[in-house]
Amino acid sequence: MILRALLAFVFVSAATSGAAFDLTLPGSAQQLADRDSPLDSYDLPVGGYADGEVPVRRFEGDIQRETWRVGGSSITSLQILAPLRDQVTAQGYETLFECEDRTCGGFDFRFATEVVPAPDMHVDIRDYRFLSAVKGDGDALSLLVSRSRTAAYI
């Protein structure tokens, strides 16, 4: 099943590019939120939390924020992220930054980064993975994957 763009996937497209982005998600994925801001800005994290901040690269344009829940799954956050990362790369995106909970900066990274609020997104401070990527000068995305006891969130 092909599903359109994600946040804790955030997808930013330059207003003039008209780009579309599709990912194939696990079969049991259920969309929780879909928020589109036709003209907005997004600070794309490009490094882990250090010295009191998360380094970012600012993008402006159409910003799509989507969240997904994969229920009852026992797969790890990496098992969810890895095939999504492969799809991002296959669509011509270059990974700028990728990390997991502690190497991202744990609590500080999570709260210094834009994340769709609960209950549409759950982030376990001890079990999440993050990826930011760009394509050309105007398209960017961030992907955040985390687990709870009963589900995974994208």
PDB file of C-alpha atoms in Angstrom:
ATOM      1  CA  MET A   1       0.000   0.000   0.000  1.00  0.00           C
ATOM      2  CA  ILE A   2       1.455   3.383  -0.995  1.00  0.00           C
ATOM      3  CA  LEU A   3       0.784   6.225   1.430  1.00  0.00           C
ATOM      4  CA  ARG A   4       1.575   9.902   0.966  1.00  0.00           C
ATOM      5  CA  ALA A   5       4.208  11.782   2.948  1.00  0.00           C
ATOM      6  CA  LEU A   6       4.718  11.464   6.670  1.00  0.00           C
ATOM      7  CA  LEU A   7       5.893  13.519  10.070  1.00  0.00           C
ATOM      8  CA  ALA A   8       6.815  12.851  12.516  1.00  0.00           C
ATOM      9  CA  PHE A   9       7.445  12.985   9.267  1.00  0.00           C
ATOM     10  CA  VAL A  10       7.705  16.505   8.059  1.00  0.00           C
ATOM     11  CA  PHE A  11       7.946  17.077   4.341  1.00  0.00           C
ATOM     12  CA  VAL A  12       8.844  20.534   3.034  1.00  0.00           C
ATOM     13  CA  SER A  13       8.495  21.407  -0.609  1.00  0.00           C
ATOM     14  CA  ALA A  14       9.513  24.706  -2.160  1.00  0.00           C
ATOM     15  CA  ALA A  15       6.338  26.468  -3.229  1.00  0.00           C
ATOM     16  CA  THR A  16       7.264  26.210  -6.906  1.00  0.00           C
ATOM     17  CA  SER A  17       8.438  22.594  -7.052  1.00  0.00           C
ATOM     18  CA  GLY A  18       5.064  20.830  -6.799  1.00  0.00           C
ATOM     19  CA  ALA A  19       6.928  17.746  -5.565  1.00  0.00           C
ATOM     20  CA  ALA A  20       5.107  14.726  -4.240  1.00  0.00           C
ATOM     21  CA  PHE A  21       6.510  12.191  -1.833  1.00  0.00           C
ATOM     22  CA  ASP A  22       5.315   8.652  -1.256  1.00  0.00           C
ATOM     23  CA  LEU A  23       6.423   5.980   1.193  1.00  0.00           C
ATOM     24  CA  THR A  24       5.298   2.415   1.587  1.00  0.00           C
ATOM     25  CA  LEU A  25       4.553   1.883   5.263  1.00  0.00           C
ATOM     26  CA  PRO A  26       4.027  -1.349   7.203  1.00  0.00           C
ATOM     27  CA  GLY A  27       0.673  -2.878   6.220  1.00  0.00           C
ATOM     28  CA  SER A  28      -1.010  -2.187   9.552  1.00  0.00           C
ATOM     29  CA  ALA A  29      -0.083   1.532   9.596  1.00  0.00           C
ATOM     30  CA  GLN A  30      -2.967   3.830  10.520  1.00  0.00           C
ATOM     31  CA  GLN A  31      -2.782   7.565   9.867  1.00  0.00           C
ATOM     32  CA  LEU A  32      -3.326   9.690  12.987  1.00  0.00           C
ATOM     33  CA  ALA A  33      -2.685  13.237  11.774  1.00  0.00           C
ATOM     34  CA  ASP A  34      -2.394  15.101   8.489  1.00  0.00           C
ATOM     35  CA  ARG A  35      -1.562  18.798   8.746  1.00  0.00           C
ATOM     36  CA  ASP A  36      -0.679  20.890   5.714  1.00  0.00           C
ATOM     37  CA  SER A  37       0.662  24.450   5.918  1.00  0.00           C
ATOM     38  CA  PRO A  38       0.694  25.883   2.361  1.00  0.00           C
ATOM     39  CA  LEU A  39       3.305  28.524   3.238  1.00  0.00           C
ATOM     40  CA  ASP A  40       5.293  28.085   6.432  1.00  0.00           C
ATOM     41  CA  SER A  41       8.832  27.553   7.678  1.00  0.00           C
ATOM     42  CA  TYR A  42      10.474  24.500   9.219  1.00  0.00           C
ATOM     43  CA  ASP A  43      13.800  24.175  11.029  1.00  0.00           C
ATOM     44  CA  LEU A  44      15.224  20.880   9.765  1.00  0.00           C
ATOM     45  CA  PRO A  45      17.596  19.351  12.349  1.00  0.00           C
ATOM     46  CA  VAL A  46      20.993  18.658  10.771  1.00  0.00           C
ATOM     47  CA  GLY A  47      22.876  17.563  13.890  1.00  0.00           C
ATOM     48  CA  GLY A  48      22.449  16.321  17.425  1.00  0.00           C
ATOM     49  CA  TYR A  49      21.783  18.439  20.492  1.00  0.00           C
ATOM     50  CA  ALA A  50      25.002  20.053  21.741  1.00  0.00           C
ATOM     51  CA  ASP A  51      25.973  23.251  23.525  1.00  0.00           C
ATOM     52  CA  GLY A  52      22.341  24.068  24.291  1.00  0.00           C
ATOM     53  CA  GLU A  53      20.900  23.747  20.786  1.00  0.00           C
ATOM     54  CA  VAL A  54      20.110  21.572  17.793  1.00  0.00           C
ATOM     55  CA  PRO A  55      21.751  22.806  14.589  1.00  0.00           C
ATOM     56  CA  VAL A  56      19.110  23.401  11.905  1.00  0.00           C
ATOM     57  CA  ARG A  57      18.655  24.419   8.298  1.00  0.00           C
ATOM     58  CA  ARG A  58      15.558  26.554   7.696  1.00  0.00           C
ATOM     59  CA  PHE A  59      13.173  25.710   4.842  1.00  0.00           C
ATOM     60  CA  GLU A  60      10.143  27.633   3.631  1.00  0.00           C
ATOM     61  CA  GLY A  61       7.272  26.421   1.470  1.00  0.00           C
ATOM     62  CA  ASP A  62       4.457  23.877   1.645  1.00  0.00           C
ATOM     63  CA  ILE A  63       4.936  21.914   4.857  1.00  0.00           C
ATOM     64  CA  GLN A  64       3.147  18.608   5.344  1.00  0.00           C
ATOM     65  CA  ARG A  65       3.088  16.992   8.765  1.00  0.00           C
ATOM     66  CA  GLU A  66       1.741  13.474   9.087  1.00  0.00           C
ATOM     67  CA  THR A  67       1.839  10.823  11.771  1.00  0.00           C
ATOM     68  CA  TRP A  68       1.186   7.098  11.594  1.00  0.00           C
ATOM     69  CA  ARG A  69       0.695   4.365  14.178  1.00  0.00           C
ATOM     70  CA  VAL A  70       1.682   0.733  13.634  1.00  0.00           C
ATOM     71  CA  GLY A  71      -0.184  -1.237  16.278  1.00  0.00           C
ATOM     72  CA  GLY A  72       0.728  -4.484  17.976  1.00  0.00           C
ATOM     73  CA  SER A  73       4.106  -4.656  16.329  1.00  0.00           C
ATOM     74  CA  SER A  74       7.157  -6.063  18.064  1.00  0.00           C
ATOM     75  CA  ILE A  75       9.629  -4.734  15.495  1.00  0.00           C
ATOM     76  CA  THR A  76      12.305  -2.290  16.607  1.00  0.00           C
ATOM     77  CA  SER A  77      12.485   1.378  15.711  1.00  0.00           C
ATOM     78  CA  LEU A  78      15.420   0.576  13.394  1.00  0.00           C
ATOM     79  CA  GLN A  79      13.416  -2.165  11.664  1.00  0.00           C
ATOM     80  CA  ILE A  80      10.796   0.479  10.898  1.00  0.00           C
ATOM     81  CA  LEU A  81      13.236   3.246   9.929  1.00  0.00           C
ATOM     82  CA  ALA A  82      15.588   1.192   7.714  1.00  0.00           C
ATOM     83  CA  PRO A  83      13.127   0.438   4.865  1.00  0.00           C
ATOM     84  CA  LEU A  84      11.796   4.013   5.016  1.00  0.00           C
ATOM     85  CA  ARG A  85      15.358   5.347   4.788  1.00  0.00           C
ATOM     86  CA  ASP A  86      15.947   3.116   1.740  1.00  0.00           C
ATOM     87  CA  GLN A  87      12.823   4.546   0.097  1.00  0.00           C
ATOM     88  CA  VAL A  88      13.916   8.120   0.852  1.00  0.00           C
ATOM     89  CA  THR A  89      17.295   7.438  -0.776  1.00  0.00           C
ATOM     90  CA  ALA A  90      15.669   5.702  -3.772  1.00  0.00           C
ATOM     91  CA  GLN A  91      13.591   8.850  -4.373  1.00  0.00           C
ATOM     92  CA  GLY A  92      16.765  10.912  -4.728  1.00  0.00           C
ATOM     93  CA  TYR A  93      17.086  12.380  -1.241  1.00  0.00           C
ATOM     94  CA  GLU A  94      20.462  12.846   0.417  1.00  0.00           C
ATOM     95  CA  THR A  95      20.586  12.062   4.141  1.00  0.00           C
ATOM     96  CA  LEU A  96      21.945  15.040   6.087  1.00  0.00           C
ATOM     97  CA  PHE A  97      21.670  13.601   9.566  1.00  0.00           C
ATOM     98  CA  GLU A  98      20.602  10.355  11.203  1.00  0.00           C
ATOM     99  CA  CYS A  99      20.691   9.418  14.860  1.00  0.00           C
ATOM    100  CA  GLU A 100      19.147   7.368  17.614  1.00  0.00           C
ATOM    101  CA  ASP A 101      17.902   8.501  21.026  1.00  0.00           C
ATOM    102  CA  ARG A 102      21.177   9.004  22.954  1.00  0.00           C
ATOM    103  CA  THR A 103      23.302  10.100  19.986  1.00  0.00           C
ATOM    104  CA  CYS A 104      20.583  12.601  18.969  1.00  0.00           C
ATOM    105  CA  GLY A 105      20.747  14.177  22.400  1.00  0.00           C
ATOM    106  CA  GLY A 106      17.924  12.306  24.135  1.00  0.00           C
ATOM    107  CA  PHE A 107      15.372  14.475  25.905  1.00  0.00           C
ATOM    108  CA  ASP A 108      16.993  17.731  24.790  1.00  0.00           C
ATOM    109  CA  PHE A 109      16.921  16.845  21.078  1.00  0.00           C
ATOM    110  CA  ARG A 110      13.339  15.637  21.230  1.00  0.00           C
ATOM    111  CA  PHE A 111      12.096  18.850  22.860  1.00  0.00           C
ATOM    112  CA  ALA A 112      14.217  21.166  20.685  1.00  0.00           C
ATOM    113  CA  THR A 113      12.793  19.566  17.527  1.00  0.00           C
ATOM    114  CA  GLU A 114       9.317  20.153  16.094  1.00  0.00           C
ATOM    115  CA  VAL A 115       7.175  17.084  16.772  1.00  0.00           C
ATOM    116  CA  VAL A 116       3.427  16.655  16.260  1.00  0.00           C
ATOM    117  CA  PRO A 117       1.950  16.643  19.790  1.00  0.00           C
ATOM    118  CA  ALA A 118       0.458  13.646  21.592  1.00  0.00           C
ATOM    119  CA  PRO A 119      -1.735  11.736  21.181  1.00  0.00           C
ATOM    120  CA  ASP A 120      -0.939  11.887  17.439  1.00  0.00           C
ATOM    121  CA  MET A 121       2.741  11.168  18.090  1.00  0.00           C
ATOM    122  CA  HIS A 122       4.382   9.334  20.957  1.00  0.00           C
ATOM    123  CA  VAL A 123       8.138   9.646  21.495  1.00  0.00           C
ATOM    124  CA  ASP A 124       9.859   7.333  23.955  1.00  0.00           C
ATOM    125  CA  ILE A 125      12.981   9.246  25.025  1.00  0.00           C
ATOM    126  CA  ARG A 126      14.881   5.927  25.264  1.00  0.00           C
ATOM    127  CA  ASP A 127      13.707   4.464  21.935  1.00  0.00           C
ATOM    128  CA  TYR A 128      13.513   6.745  18.931  1.00  0.00           C
ATOM    129  CA  ARG A 129      15.326   7.296  15.656  1.00  0.00           C
ATOM    130  CA  PHE A 130      15.535  10.412  13.521  1.00  0.00           C
ATOM    131  CA  LEU A 131      16.504  11.126   9.926  1.00  0.00           C
ATOM    132  CA  SER A 132      16.686  14.382   7.954  1.00  0.00           C
ATOM    133  CA  ALA A 133      17.206  14.503   4.200  1.00  0.00           C
ATOM    134  CA  VAL A 134      17.136  16.964   1.298  1.00  0.00           C
ATOM    135  CA  LYS A 135      16.583  16.832  -2.435  1.00  0.00           C
ATOM    136  CA  GLY A 136      17.829  19.754  -4.487  1.00  0.00           C
ATOM    137  CA  ASP A 137      17.549  23.195  -2.925  1.00  0.00           C
ATOM    138  CA  GLY A 138      13.898  23.201  -1.932  1.00  0.00           C
ATOM    139  CA  ASP A 139      12.685  19.792  -0.773  1.00  0.00           C
ATOM    140  CA  ALA A 140      13.433  18.399   2.672  1.00  0.00           C
ATOM    141  CA  LEU A 141      12.027  15.849   5.055  1.00  0.00           C
ATOM    142  CA  SER A 142      12.438  14.672   8.574  1.00  0.00           C
ATOM    143  CA  LEU A 143      11.379  11.295   9.808  1.00  0.00           C
ATOM    144  CA  LEU A 144      10.972  10.380  13.466  1.00  0.00           C
ATOM    145  CA  VAL A 145      10.222   6.812  14.531  1.00  0.00           C
ATOM    146  CA  SER A 146       9.512   5.741  18.094  1.00  0.00           C
ATOM    147  CA  ARG A 147       7.972   2.851  20.025  1.00  0.00           C
ATOM    148  CA  SER A 148       5.631   2.447  22.914  1.00  0.00           C
ATOM    149  CA  ARG A 149       4.779  -0.867  24.597  1.00  0.00           C
ATOM    150  CA  THR A 150       1.918  -1.528  22.191  1.00  0.00           C
ATOM    151  CA  ALA A 151       2.741   0.372  18.994  1.00  0.00           C
ATOM    152  CA  ALA A 152       5.277   2.130  16.840  1.00  0.00           C
ATOM    153  CA  TYR A 153       4.839   5.734  15.717  1.00  0.00           C
ATOM    154  CA  ILE A 154       6.129   7.359  12.547  1.00  0.00           C
TER     155      ILE A 154
END
